Each structure stands twice: as C-alpha cells, then as structure tokens.
XYZ file of C-alpha atoms in Angstrom:
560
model
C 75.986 123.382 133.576
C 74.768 125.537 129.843
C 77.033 127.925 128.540
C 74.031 130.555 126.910
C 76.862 130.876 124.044
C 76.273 127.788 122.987
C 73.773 127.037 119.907
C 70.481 125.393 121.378
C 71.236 121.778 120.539
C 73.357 118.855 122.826
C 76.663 118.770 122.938
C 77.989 115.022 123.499
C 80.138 115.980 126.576
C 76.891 117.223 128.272
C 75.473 113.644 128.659
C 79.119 112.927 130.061
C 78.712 115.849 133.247
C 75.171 116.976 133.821
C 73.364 115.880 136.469
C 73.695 114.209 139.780
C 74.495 110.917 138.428
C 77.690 112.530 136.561
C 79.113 113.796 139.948
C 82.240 110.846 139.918
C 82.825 112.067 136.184
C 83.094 115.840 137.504
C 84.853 114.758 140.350
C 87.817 112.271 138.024
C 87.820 116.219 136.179
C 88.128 118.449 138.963
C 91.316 116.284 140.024
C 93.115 117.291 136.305
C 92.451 120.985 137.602
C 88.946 121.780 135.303
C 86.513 123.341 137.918
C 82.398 124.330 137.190
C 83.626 126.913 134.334
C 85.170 124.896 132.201
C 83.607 121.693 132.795
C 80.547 124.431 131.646
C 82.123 125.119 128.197
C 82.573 122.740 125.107
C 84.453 119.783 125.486
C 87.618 119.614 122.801
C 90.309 117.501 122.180
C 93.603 117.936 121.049
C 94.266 115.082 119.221
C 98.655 115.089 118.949
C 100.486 112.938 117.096
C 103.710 114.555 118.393
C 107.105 111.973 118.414
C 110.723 113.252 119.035
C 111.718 110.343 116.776
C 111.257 112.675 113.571
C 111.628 116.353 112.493
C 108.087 116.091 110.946
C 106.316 115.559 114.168
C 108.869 117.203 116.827
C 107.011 120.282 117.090
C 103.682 119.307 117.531
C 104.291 119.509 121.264
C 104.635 122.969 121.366
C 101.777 123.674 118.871
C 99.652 121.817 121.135
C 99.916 124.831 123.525
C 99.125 127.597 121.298
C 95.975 125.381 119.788
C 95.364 125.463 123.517
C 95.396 128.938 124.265
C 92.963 129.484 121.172
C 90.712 127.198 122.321
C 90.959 128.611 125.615
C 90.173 132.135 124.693
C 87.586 130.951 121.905
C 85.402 129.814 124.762
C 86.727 125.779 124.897
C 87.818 123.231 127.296
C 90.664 121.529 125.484
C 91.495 118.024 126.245
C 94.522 116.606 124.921
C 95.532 113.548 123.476
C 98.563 112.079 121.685
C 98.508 108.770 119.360
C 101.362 107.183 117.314
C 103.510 108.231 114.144
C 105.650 105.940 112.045
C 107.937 108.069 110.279
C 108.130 106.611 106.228
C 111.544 108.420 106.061
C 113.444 106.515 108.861
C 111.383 103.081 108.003
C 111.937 102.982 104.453
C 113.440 99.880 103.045
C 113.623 98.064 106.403
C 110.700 95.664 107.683
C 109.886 98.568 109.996
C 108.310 100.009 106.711
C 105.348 97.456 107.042
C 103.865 99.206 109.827
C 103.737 103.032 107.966
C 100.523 101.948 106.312
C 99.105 100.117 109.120
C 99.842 102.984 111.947
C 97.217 105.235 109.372
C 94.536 102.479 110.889
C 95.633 102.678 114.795
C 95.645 106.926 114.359
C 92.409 106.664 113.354
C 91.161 104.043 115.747
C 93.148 105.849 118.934
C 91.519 109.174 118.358
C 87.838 108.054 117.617
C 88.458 105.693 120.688
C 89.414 108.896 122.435
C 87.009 111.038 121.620
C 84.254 108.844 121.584
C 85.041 107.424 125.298
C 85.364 110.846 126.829
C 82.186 111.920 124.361
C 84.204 115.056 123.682
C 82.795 117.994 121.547
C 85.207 118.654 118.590
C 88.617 117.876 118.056
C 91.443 119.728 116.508
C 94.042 117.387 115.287
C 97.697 118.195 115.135
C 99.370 115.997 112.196
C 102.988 115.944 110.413
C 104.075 112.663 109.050
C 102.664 110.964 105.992
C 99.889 108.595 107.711
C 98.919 110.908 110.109
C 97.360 113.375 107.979
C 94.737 110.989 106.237
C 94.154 109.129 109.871
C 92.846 112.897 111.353
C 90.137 112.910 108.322
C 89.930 109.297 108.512
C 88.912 109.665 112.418
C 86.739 113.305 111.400
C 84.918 111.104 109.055
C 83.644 108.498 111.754
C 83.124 110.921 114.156
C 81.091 113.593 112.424
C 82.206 116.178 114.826
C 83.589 119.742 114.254
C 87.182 119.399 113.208
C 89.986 121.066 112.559
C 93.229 119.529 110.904
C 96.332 121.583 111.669
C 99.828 120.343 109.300
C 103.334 120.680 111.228
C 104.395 122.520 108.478
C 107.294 121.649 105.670
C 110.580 121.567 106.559
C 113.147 123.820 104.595
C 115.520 122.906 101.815
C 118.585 121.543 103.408
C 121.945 123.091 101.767
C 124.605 121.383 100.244
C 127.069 124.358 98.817
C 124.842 126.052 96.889
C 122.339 123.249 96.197
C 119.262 123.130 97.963
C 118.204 119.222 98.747
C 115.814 116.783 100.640
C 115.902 113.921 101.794
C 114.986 112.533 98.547
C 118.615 112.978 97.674
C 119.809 111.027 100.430
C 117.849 108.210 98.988
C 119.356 108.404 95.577
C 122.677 109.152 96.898
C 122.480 105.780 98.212
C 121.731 104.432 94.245
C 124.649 106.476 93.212
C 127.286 105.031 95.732
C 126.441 101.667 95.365
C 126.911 101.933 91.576
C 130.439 103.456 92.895
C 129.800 107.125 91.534
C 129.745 108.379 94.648
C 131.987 108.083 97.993
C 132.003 107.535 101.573
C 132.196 111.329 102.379
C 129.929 112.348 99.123
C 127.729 110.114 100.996
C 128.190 111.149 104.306
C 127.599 115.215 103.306
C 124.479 114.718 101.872
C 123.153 112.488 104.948
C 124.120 115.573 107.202
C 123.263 118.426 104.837
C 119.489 117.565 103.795
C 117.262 117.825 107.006
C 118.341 121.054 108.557
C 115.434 120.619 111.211
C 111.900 120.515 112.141
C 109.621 119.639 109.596
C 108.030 116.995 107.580
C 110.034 116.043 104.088
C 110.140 119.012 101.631
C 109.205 117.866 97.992
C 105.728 117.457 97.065
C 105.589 114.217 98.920
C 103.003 112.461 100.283
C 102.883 114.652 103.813
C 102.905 118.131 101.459
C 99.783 116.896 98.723
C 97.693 115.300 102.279
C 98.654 118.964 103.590
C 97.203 120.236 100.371
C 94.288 118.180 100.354
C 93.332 118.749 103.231
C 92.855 122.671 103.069
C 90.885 121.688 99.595
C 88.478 119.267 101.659
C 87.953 122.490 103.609
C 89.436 120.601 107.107
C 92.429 123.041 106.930
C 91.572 126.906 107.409
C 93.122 128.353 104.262
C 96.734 129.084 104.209
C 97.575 127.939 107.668
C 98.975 124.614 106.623
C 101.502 126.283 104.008
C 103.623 128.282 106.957
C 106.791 126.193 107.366
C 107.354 124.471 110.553
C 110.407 126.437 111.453
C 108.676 129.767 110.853
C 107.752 132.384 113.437
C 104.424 132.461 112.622
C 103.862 128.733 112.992
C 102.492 129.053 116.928
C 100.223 131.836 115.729
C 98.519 128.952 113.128
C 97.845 126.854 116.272
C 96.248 129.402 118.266
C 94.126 130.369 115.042
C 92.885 127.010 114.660
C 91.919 126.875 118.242
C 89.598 129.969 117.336
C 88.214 128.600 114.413
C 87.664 125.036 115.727
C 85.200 127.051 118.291
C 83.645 128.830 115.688
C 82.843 125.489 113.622
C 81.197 124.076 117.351
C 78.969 127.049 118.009
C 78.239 127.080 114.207
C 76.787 122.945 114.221
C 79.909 122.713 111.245
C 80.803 119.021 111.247
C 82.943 116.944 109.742
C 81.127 115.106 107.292
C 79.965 118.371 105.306
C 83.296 118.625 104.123
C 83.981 115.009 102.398
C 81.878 114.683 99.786
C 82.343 113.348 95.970
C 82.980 117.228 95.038
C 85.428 118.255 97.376
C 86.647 114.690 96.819
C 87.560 115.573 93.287
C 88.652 119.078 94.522
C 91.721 117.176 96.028
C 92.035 115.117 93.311
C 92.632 118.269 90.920
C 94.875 119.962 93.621
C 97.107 116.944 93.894
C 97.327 116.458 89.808
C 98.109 119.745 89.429
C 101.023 120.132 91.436
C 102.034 116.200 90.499
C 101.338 115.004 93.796
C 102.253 111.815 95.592
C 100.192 108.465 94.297
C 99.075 107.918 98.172
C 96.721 110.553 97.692
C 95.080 107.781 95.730
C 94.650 105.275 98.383
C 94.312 107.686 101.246
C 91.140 109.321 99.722
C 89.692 106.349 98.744
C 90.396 105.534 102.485
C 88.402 108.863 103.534
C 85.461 108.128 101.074
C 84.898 105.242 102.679
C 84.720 106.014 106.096
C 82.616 109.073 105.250
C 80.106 106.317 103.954
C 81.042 107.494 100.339
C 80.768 104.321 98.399
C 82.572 103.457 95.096
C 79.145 104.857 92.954
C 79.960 108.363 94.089
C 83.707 108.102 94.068
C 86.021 105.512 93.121
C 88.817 104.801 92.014
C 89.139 105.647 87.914
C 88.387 109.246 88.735
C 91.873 109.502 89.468
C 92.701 108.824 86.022
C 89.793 111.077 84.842
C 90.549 114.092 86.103
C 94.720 113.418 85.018
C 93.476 113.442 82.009
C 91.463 116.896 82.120
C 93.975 118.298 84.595
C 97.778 119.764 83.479
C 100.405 120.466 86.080
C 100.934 123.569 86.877
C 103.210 123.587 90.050
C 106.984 123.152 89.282
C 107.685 121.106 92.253
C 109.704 117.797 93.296
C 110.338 114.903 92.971
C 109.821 115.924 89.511
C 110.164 119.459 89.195
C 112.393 122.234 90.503
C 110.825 123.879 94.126
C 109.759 122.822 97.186
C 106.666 123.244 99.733
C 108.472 126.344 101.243
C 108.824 127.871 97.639
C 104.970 127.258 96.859
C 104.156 128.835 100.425
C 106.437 131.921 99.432
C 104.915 132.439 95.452
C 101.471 132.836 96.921
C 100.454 128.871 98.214
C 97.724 126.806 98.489
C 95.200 130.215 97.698
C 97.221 130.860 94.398
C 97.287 127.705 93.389
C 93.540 127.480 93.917
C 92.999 130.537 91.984
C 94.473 129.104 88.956
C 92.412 126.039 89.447
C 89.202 128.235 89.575
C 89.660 130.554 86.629
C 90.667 127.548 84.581
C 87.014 125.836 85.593
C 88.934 122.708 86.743
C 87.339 122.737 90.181
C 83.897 123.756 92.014
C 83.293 126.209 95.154
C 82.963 124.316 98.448
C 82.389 124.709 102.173
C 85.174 125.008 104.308
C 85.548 125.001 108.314
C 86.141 128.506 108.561
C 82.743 129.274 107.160
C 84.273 130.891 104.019
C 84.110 129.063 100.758
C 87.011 127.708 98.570
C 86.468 130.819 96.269
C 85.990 133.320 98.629
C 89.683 132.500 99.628
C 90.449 131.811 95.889
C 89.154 135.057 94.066
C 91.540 137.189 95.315
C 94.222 135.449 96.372
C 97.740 137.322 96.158
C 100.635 136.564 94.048
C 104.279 137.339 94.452
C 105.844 139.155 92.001
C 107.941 137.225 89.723
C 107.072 133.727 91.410
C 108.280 131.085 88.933
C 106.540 128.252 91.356
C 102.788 128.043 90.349
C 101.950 128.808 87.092
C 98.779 128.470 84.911
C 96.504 126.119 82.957
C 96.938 128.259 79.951
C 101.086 127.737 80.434
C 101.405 124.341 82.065
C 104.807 122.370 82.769
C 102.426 119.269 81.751
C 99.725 119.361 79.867
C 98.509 115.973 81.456
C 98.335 115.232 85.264
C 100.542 112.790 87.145
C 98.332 109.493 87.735
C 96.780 106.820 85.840
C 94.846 103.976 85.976
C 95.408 100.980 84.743
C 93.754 97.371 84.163
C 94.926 94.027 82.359
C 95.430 90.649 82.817
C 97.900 91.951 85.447
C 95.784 93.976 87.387
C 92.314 92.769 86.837
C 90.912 95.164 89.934
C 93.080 97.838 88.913
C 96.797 99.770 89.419
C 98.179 102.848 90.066
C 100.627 104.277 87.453
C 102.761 107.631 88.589
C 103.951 109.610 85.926
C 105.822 112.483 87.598
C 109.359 112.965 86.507
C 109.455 111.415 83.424
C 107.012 112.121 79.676
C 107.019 108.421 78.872
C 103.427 106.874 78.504
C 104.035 103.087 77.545
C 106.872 100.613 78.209
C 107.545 97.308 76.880
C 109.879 94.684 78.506
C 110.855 91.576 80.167
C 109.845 90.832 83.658
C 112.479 90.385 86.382
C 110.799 89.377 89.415
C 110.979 89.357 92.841
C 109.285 88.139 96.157
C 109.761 91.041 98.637
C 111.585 94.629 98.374
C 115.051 93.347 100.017
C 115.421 90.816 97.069
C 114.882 93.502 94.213
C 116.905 96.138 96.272
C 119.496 93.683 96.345
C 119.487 93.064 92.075
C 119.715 96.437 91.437
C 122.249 97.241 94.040
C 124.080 94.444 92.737
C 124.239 95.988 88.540
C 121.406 92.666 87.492
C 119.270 94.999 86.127
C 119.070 96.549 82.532
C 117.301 99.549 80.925
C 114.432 97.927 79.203
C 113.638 95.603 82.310
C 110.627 95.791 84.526
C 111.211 95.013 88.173
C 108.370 93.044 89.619
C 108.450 93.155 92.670
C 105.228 90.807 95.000
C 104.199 89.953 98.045
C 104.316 93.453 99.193
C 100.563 94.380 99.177
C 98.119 95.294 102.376
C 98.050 91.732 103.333
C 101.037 89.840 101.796
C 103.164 92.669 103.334
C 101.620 93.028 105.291
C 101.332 96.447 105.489
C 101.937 97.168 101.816
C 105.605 98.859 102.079
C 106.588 101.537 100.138
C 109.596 101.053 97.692
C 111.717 103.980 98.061
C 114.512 102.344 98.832
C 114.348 100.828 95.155
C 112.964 103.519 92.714
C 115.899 105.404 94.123
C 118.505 103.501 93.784
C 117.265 102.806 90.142
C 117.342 106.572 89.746
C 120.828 106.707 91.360
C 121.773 104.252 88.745
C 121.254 106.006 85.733
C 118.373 103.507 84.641
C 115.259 105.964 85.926
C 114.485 106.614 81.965
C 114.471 103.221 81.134
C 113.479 100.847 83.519
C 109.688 100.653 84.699
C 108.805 99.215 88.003
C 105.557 96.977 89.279
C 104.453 96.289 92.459
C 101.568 95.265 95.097
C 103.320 97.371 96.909
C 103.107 101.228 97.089
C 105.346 103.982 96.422
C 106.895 107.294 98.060
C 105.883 110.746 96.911
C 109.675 111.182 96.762
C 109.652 108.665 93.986
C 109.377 109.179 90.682
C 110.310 107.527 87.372
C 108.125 104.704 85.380
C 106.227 103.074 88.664
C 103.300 101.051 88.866
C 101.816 100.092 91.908
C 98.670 99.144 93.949
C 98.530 96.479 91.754
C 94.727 94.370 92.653
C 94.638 91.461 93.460
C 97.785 91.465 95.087
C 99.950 88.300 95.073
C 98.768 87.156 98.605
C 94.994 87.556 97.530
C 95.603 85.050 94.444
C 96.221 87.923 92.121
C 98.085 87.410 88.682
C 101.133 88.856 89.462
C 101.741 85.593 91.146
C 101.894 84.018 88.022
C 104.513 86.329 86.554
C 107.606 85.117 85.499
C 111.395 86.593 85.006
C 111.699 86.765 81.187
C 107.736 87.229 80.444
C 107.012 90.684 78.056
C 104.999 93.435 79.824
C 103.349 95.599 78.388
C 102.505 98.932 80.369
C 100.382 101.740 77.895
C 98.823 104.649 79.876
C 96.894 106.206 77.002
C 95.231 102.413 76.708
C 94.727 102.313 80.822
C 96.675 98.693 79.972
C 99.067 96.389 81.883
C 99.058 93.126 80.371
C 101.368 90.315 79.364
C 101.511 87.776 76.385
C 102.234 84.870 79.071
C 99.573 82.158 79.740
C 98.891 82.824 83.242
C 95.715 81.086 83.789
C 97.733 78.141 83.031
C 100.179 78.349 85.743
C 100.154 77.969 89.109
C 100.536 80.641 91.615
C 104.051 81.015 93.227
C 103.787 81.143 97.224
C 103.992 84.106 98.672
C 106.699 85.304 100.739
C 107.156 83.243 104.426
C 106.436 86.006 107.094
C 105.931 85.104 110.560
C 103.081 87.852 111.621
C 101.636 87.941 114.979
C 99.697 90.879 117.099
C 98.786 94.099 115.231
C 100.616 93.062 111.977
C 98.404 89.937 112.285
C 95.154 91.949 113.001
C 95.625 94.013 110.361
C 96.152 91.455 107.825
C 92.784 89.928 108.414
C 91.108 93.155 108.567
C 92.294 95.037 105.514
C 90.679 95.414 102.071
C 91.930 96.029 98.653
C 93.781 98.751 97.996
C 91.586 99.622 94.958
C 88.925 100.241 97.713
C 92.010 102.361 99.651
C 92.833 99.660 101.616
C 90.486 100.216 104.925
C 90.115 98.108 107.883
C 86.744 99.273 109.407
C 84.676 96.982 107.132
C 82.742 99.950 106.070
C-alpha cells in the first residue's frame, strides 16, 4: 500500500497499515468507511478545537469540512480530531479563569497524544481562542510533522449607535457602573451590542497577535488567517490549507524548520509593532522550548530588545483606534510585513507554503487611503509595547505592557492583595487612589494555579478613571484587552518563595522601564514571607501545579 506520489521516504502511518501483521488496524479502518485507496494515501489529522460555548471557536466545525475536502482532493486521508477550549472571555475574573492557562498544556498534550497514537502523517490544526493557538505550535513543535495552523478568524466590531466596540468595552463598562457612571440599561446595551457573532475577540488581543505570529513563524499560509470568521471566503481558507498541508507532506516540510531563534524574533517584531498582547511573551517562550530552543538562543530579554529597536506602527486596540477586521481590510498581515521589511526590522524566512516571508512581503498590496498600518518612518510609537524588568521584586524577571498609555516609570505605595477577587473587590469598592500600585499575589502558574489573567481588574481601574495613574503588579498575567501601567509575570512568584511575598500595603515601588527596574526601598530579606492564598487543588489543577515552570521560562509543563 505506496502511493508513487509520495516522496521516497516513510511516512509514520505506513508502519501503522502495511503488512500482514497490520490487517486488525486496516480492518478497525475499513469499519469508519476508509477502504485500500485511502488507507494508500497520507495519513492527516484534523486536529479541532471547535466548542459551541464561544463565538471564537463555533465555526471550527464547519471549517473542519472544507480543510477536509482540500485534503481530500490534495491527495490526503484526513482524520479528525477535536480537543478542549477554555474561552478567557467567559472565564475572566471567576476561578474558572485558572484553567485558561492550563487548557494551553492539555491542547497540546491531546493532539500529540492523538497523532502520535494513530502515527498519523501531518496535521492541520483548526484554532480560535487564546490558548489554542500557541497549543497547535506547541503540539507542531513536539511532533516535527508537516503542519498547518488555520485561525477561526476575528470577529467584527459589534455596534453600539454609531460606535463600533468589543468586548473589551463590556469589561470596562463594568468599571464604569460600579463607580455609578453608568446604569443598568447603559450596562445592559453594551453586553448585547459588542459580540455580534462568530469570531474570536476583535482588538489586538492575545487570539489576533498568536494569529499574527503564527503566519510570521511561517505555520499560517500568508493571508489566510486575516479573513474574518463571518466572511464568505472563510470556507475557501480551510479548503486551501488542506492543499497546502499536502504540499508541505510530499515536500518533507516539517514543523520544526519553522521555529527557530529568527523567525522567533520575526514574531516578536510583528507583535511590537502592532502593540500586541504580553502573552505573546510567555507563549513563545512556551514554543522555544518545546522546539528544543533553549534560553542561549532565545530568551526572555529579547522581548525588551527588540521594543526597544521596534516602533508601532499598527493603530489598533486596546490602545489604538481599529480592529483585526480593519488591518485585514488596509492590506493585513502582508502589508504589515512589508513595512517591517523595508524598514530592516526583520529577516526573510521559510514558510509552509514553500514561499518565503518576502516573497509574500515585496509586493504586498495596499488599500488606498488605509489609515490602519502605517510606517517605521511615521510611527504612532516610536518604542514598542513590552519591557522587561528586574529588581529586588522580580529577581528572575517581569513583564511590563506599555500599550495605551506613554508613561515609562511610576512611583508609589503598595496596596496589596492575596488573589484577584480581593483587589477586584478594593477597587470596585473606591479604596484605591491614583498614585497607588495594586499588588496583587498568589496568582502565578503554581500559586494560582493556573496563573489567571486580571482583566476583570485593569478594567475596572480603567472604568474608574484611575488607568493614567494607577500601575498594577502581579504573578499573575494579563489580557491583550488590557492596557494601562501593568506589570506582570512577576518571577519568583509568591508561591515559589518569591519577594513579592514580602511586600507590604504602604511600601514605595518603584517601576522605571528605561532602567529595566522594579524595586522597593523595604527590607524584604528581613521579613518573612506571607502564606500564600488557601486553595484546595486536586486532579488536573493539581497536576499541573507540580508540573509547571517559571513563567520567565514561558511557563511549560513538559520538563523540556
């Protein structure tokens, strides 16, 4: 059973159904319909990570069928899968949020366990929310097989009057009617105005800069991840990666040529640029790593590196005016790579498709009067949106995101908090103050665990009025939909013996970006550490917790 189109080398499958002693395999096969033809052709799965719970995963299901049909006529046997979502955007601010990060792990682990049982050939994965997106290259990564990573798609501005809106602005809605600025039905017509349908969350969040980087890690043909998910020509994307997935088998292209320290720092630029979500941090880290990419080639003070050397050039929120449908509409990810190659600020690189970043970048069209994407010569920021920072704080290092706001040091007294409920609670309640800086602990990859993100707060500080003057630090993480003065990642976290343990309401923090600085005047070597927070954890939460690393290292679980 050799298909003569295939390149002269083994395909994994073909240990799975040649020969006599394969015959119950072939048999278990020719029960889900395959007969000798297909069982003759490559083996590829269809890795889905379709829900009906959210609008960024709801129409995976039906891509799955046109990525089907592509394989199908490309000369493939597709296999399909589906694993798990947890949608950030429902979870947020609830202890629900503590399994977002930790889902990223079991996505990866489910479709390598897949794959790897049925020894399939390639896989194309189908991805929409946040955590899957950096679980498919997470998963490409350990399996060095061809792969193709196909995005949902964006979901369109919701409309409220004439305003266009995401769900960020339910979020900070929230801020503004708790501080009594806003009603029960100003409330209530946001919440039903700002997710007009399929789609993962609009702003350059964390799904829209994975989206991005992964069409700059070359896992993404070009282009096909910027078509909205409502749009017509969304199926046609599917079926196209199909095609090319087949392509990238008979050509031997695998997984691993794409992730390395160059087209690392390709997505790194791309995710500057258009002031991308801080995840990217952690998530690439997380890709590095299982690539076998260790912290000599790429780690983590790149990120503040290339911020430096990189200015933002796409107008986009949380900070900025536009959305991912805009960006798709002024020319997308191609024009935005154009700029990024004439300005030097990134090098040519494989891709899946065969083509090069630049052959898809030289040439790359631009619509007429676009006010999305502009250029390094006439940047909306002349400095990217990350930093990172070290002190007596953060001895292994923080995250610092910058979109939003031009300030690059803060000075201020502590208020602290064990867990997000407690600080969410403060500020709800008017207790804090512009100058402060909410600490908020015991929120990191294993105090969490799960290392929440703190959308719920940053918002309502924004829907407060106090998002120019407050700063916020945590062990936790953050939303791309937040923005304002937030530092987080913080290393050692609180349940790893880490400073911020130490911290104290009323203690002066210092926070200076230019210095890479987050320090405090306190004696904390000569107190003792408070306890963390009291959380019964059992099963996966429990698992996980033992498992994970720092999230200076992206926090991984695989031990590689």
């Amino acid at each position: 059973m050799t298909d003569p189109a295939l390149p002269p080398r083994d395909l994994p499958s073909r240990e799975l159904i040649n020969g006599a002693a394969r015959a119950p395999a072939r048999a278990m096969l020719r029960a889900t319909g395959l007969d000798d033809a297909a069982m003759a052709k490559p083996m590829v799965a269809i890795v889905n990570s379709w829900s009906n719970v959210s609008p960024c995963n709801i129409n995976l299901r039906d891509l799955a069928e046109h990525a089907r049909a592509g394989i199908i006529e490309a000369g493939g046997t597709p296999v399909d899968f589906n694993t798990i979502v947890v949608t950030d955007g429902i979870a947020m601010g609830t202890p629900g949020m503590r399994a977002s990060l930790m889902s990223r792990e079991c996505i990866a682990d489910s479709a390598e366990l897949a794959v790897r049982g049925h020894m399939l050939d390639a896989v194309l994965f189908l991805v929409g929310c946040d955590k899957t997106i950096p679980a498919a290259a997470m998963a490409a990564a350990r399996l060095d097989l061809p792969s193709v990573i196909l995005y949902g798609g964006s979901i369109m501005p919701g409309k409220l009057g004439s305003k266009a809106i995401t769900i960020q602005d339910v979020f900070e809605v929230v801020g503004g009617h708790g501080a009594g600025t806003v009603d029960d039905a100003g409330l209530l017509a946001v919440e039903k105005a700002a997710c007009p349908g399929a789609g993962a969350c609009g702003g350059q969040f964390t799904a829209n800069t994975m989206a991005l980087a992964m069409s700059f890690l070359g896992f993404s043909p070009m282009g096909l991840n910027d078509v909205p998910a409502p749009h017509p020509s969304k199926n046609d994307t599917a079926r196209e990666a199909g095609r090319i997935l087949m392509d990238a088998v008979r050509e031997g292209r695998n997984a691993r040529q794409f992730i390395t320290p160059a087209s690392l720092k390709n997505a790194i630029v791309a995710g500057t640029a258009t002031a991308g979500s801080t995840n990217l941090i952690l998530h690439l880290l997380a890709i590095a790593r299982e690539a076998g990419i260790g912290e000599d080639h790429f780690a983590i003070d790149l990120f503040d590196d290339i911020s430096r050397s990189t200015p933002v050039i796409a107008d986009l929120k949380p900070g900025g005016r536009f959305m991912a449908p805009d960006m798709s509409a002024a020319g997308g990810t191609a024009l935005l790579g154009r700029r990024l190659m004439e300005a030097g600020l990134i090098t040519d690189a494989p891709t899946v498709t065969g083509k090069s970043l630049f052959d898809y970048f030289r040439d790359a069209p631009e619509t007429p009067g676009q006010q999305v994407i502009l250029s390094a010569d006439h940047p909306l920021k002349p400095r990217g949106g990350y930093g990172i920072l070290y002190g007596n704080i953060a001895p292994e290092g923080c995250v610092v995101k910058l979109a939003g706001h031009q300030r690059m040091q803060h000075e201020g007294p502590a208020k602290v908090f064990d867990g997000e409920e407690a600080a969410f609670a403060a500020v709800s309640a008017g207790q804090i103050e512009p100058g402060d800086v909410v600490v908020i602990r015991g929120e990191g990859p294993v105090g969490g665990p799960g290392m929440r993100e703190m959308l719920g707060v940053t918002a309502a500080i924004q829907g407060r009025g106090l998002g120019d003057s407050v700063a916020l630090v945590t062990d936790g993480r953050f939303s791309g939909a937040t923005y304002g003065f937030m530092v987080g990642h913080i290393s050692p976290e609180m349940a790893r013996g880490g400073p911020i343990g130490r911290l104290m309401t009323g203690d002066r923090i210092l926070i200076d970006v230019e210095g890479r600085t987050i320090s405090t005047d306190a004696d904390l070597d000569s107190r003792p550490a408070a306890s963390p927070p009291k959380r019964v954890v059992t099963g996966a939460y429990a698992k996980y917790a033992a498992l994970v690393g720092s999230a200076s290292q992206g926090a991984v679980t695989s031990g590689v």
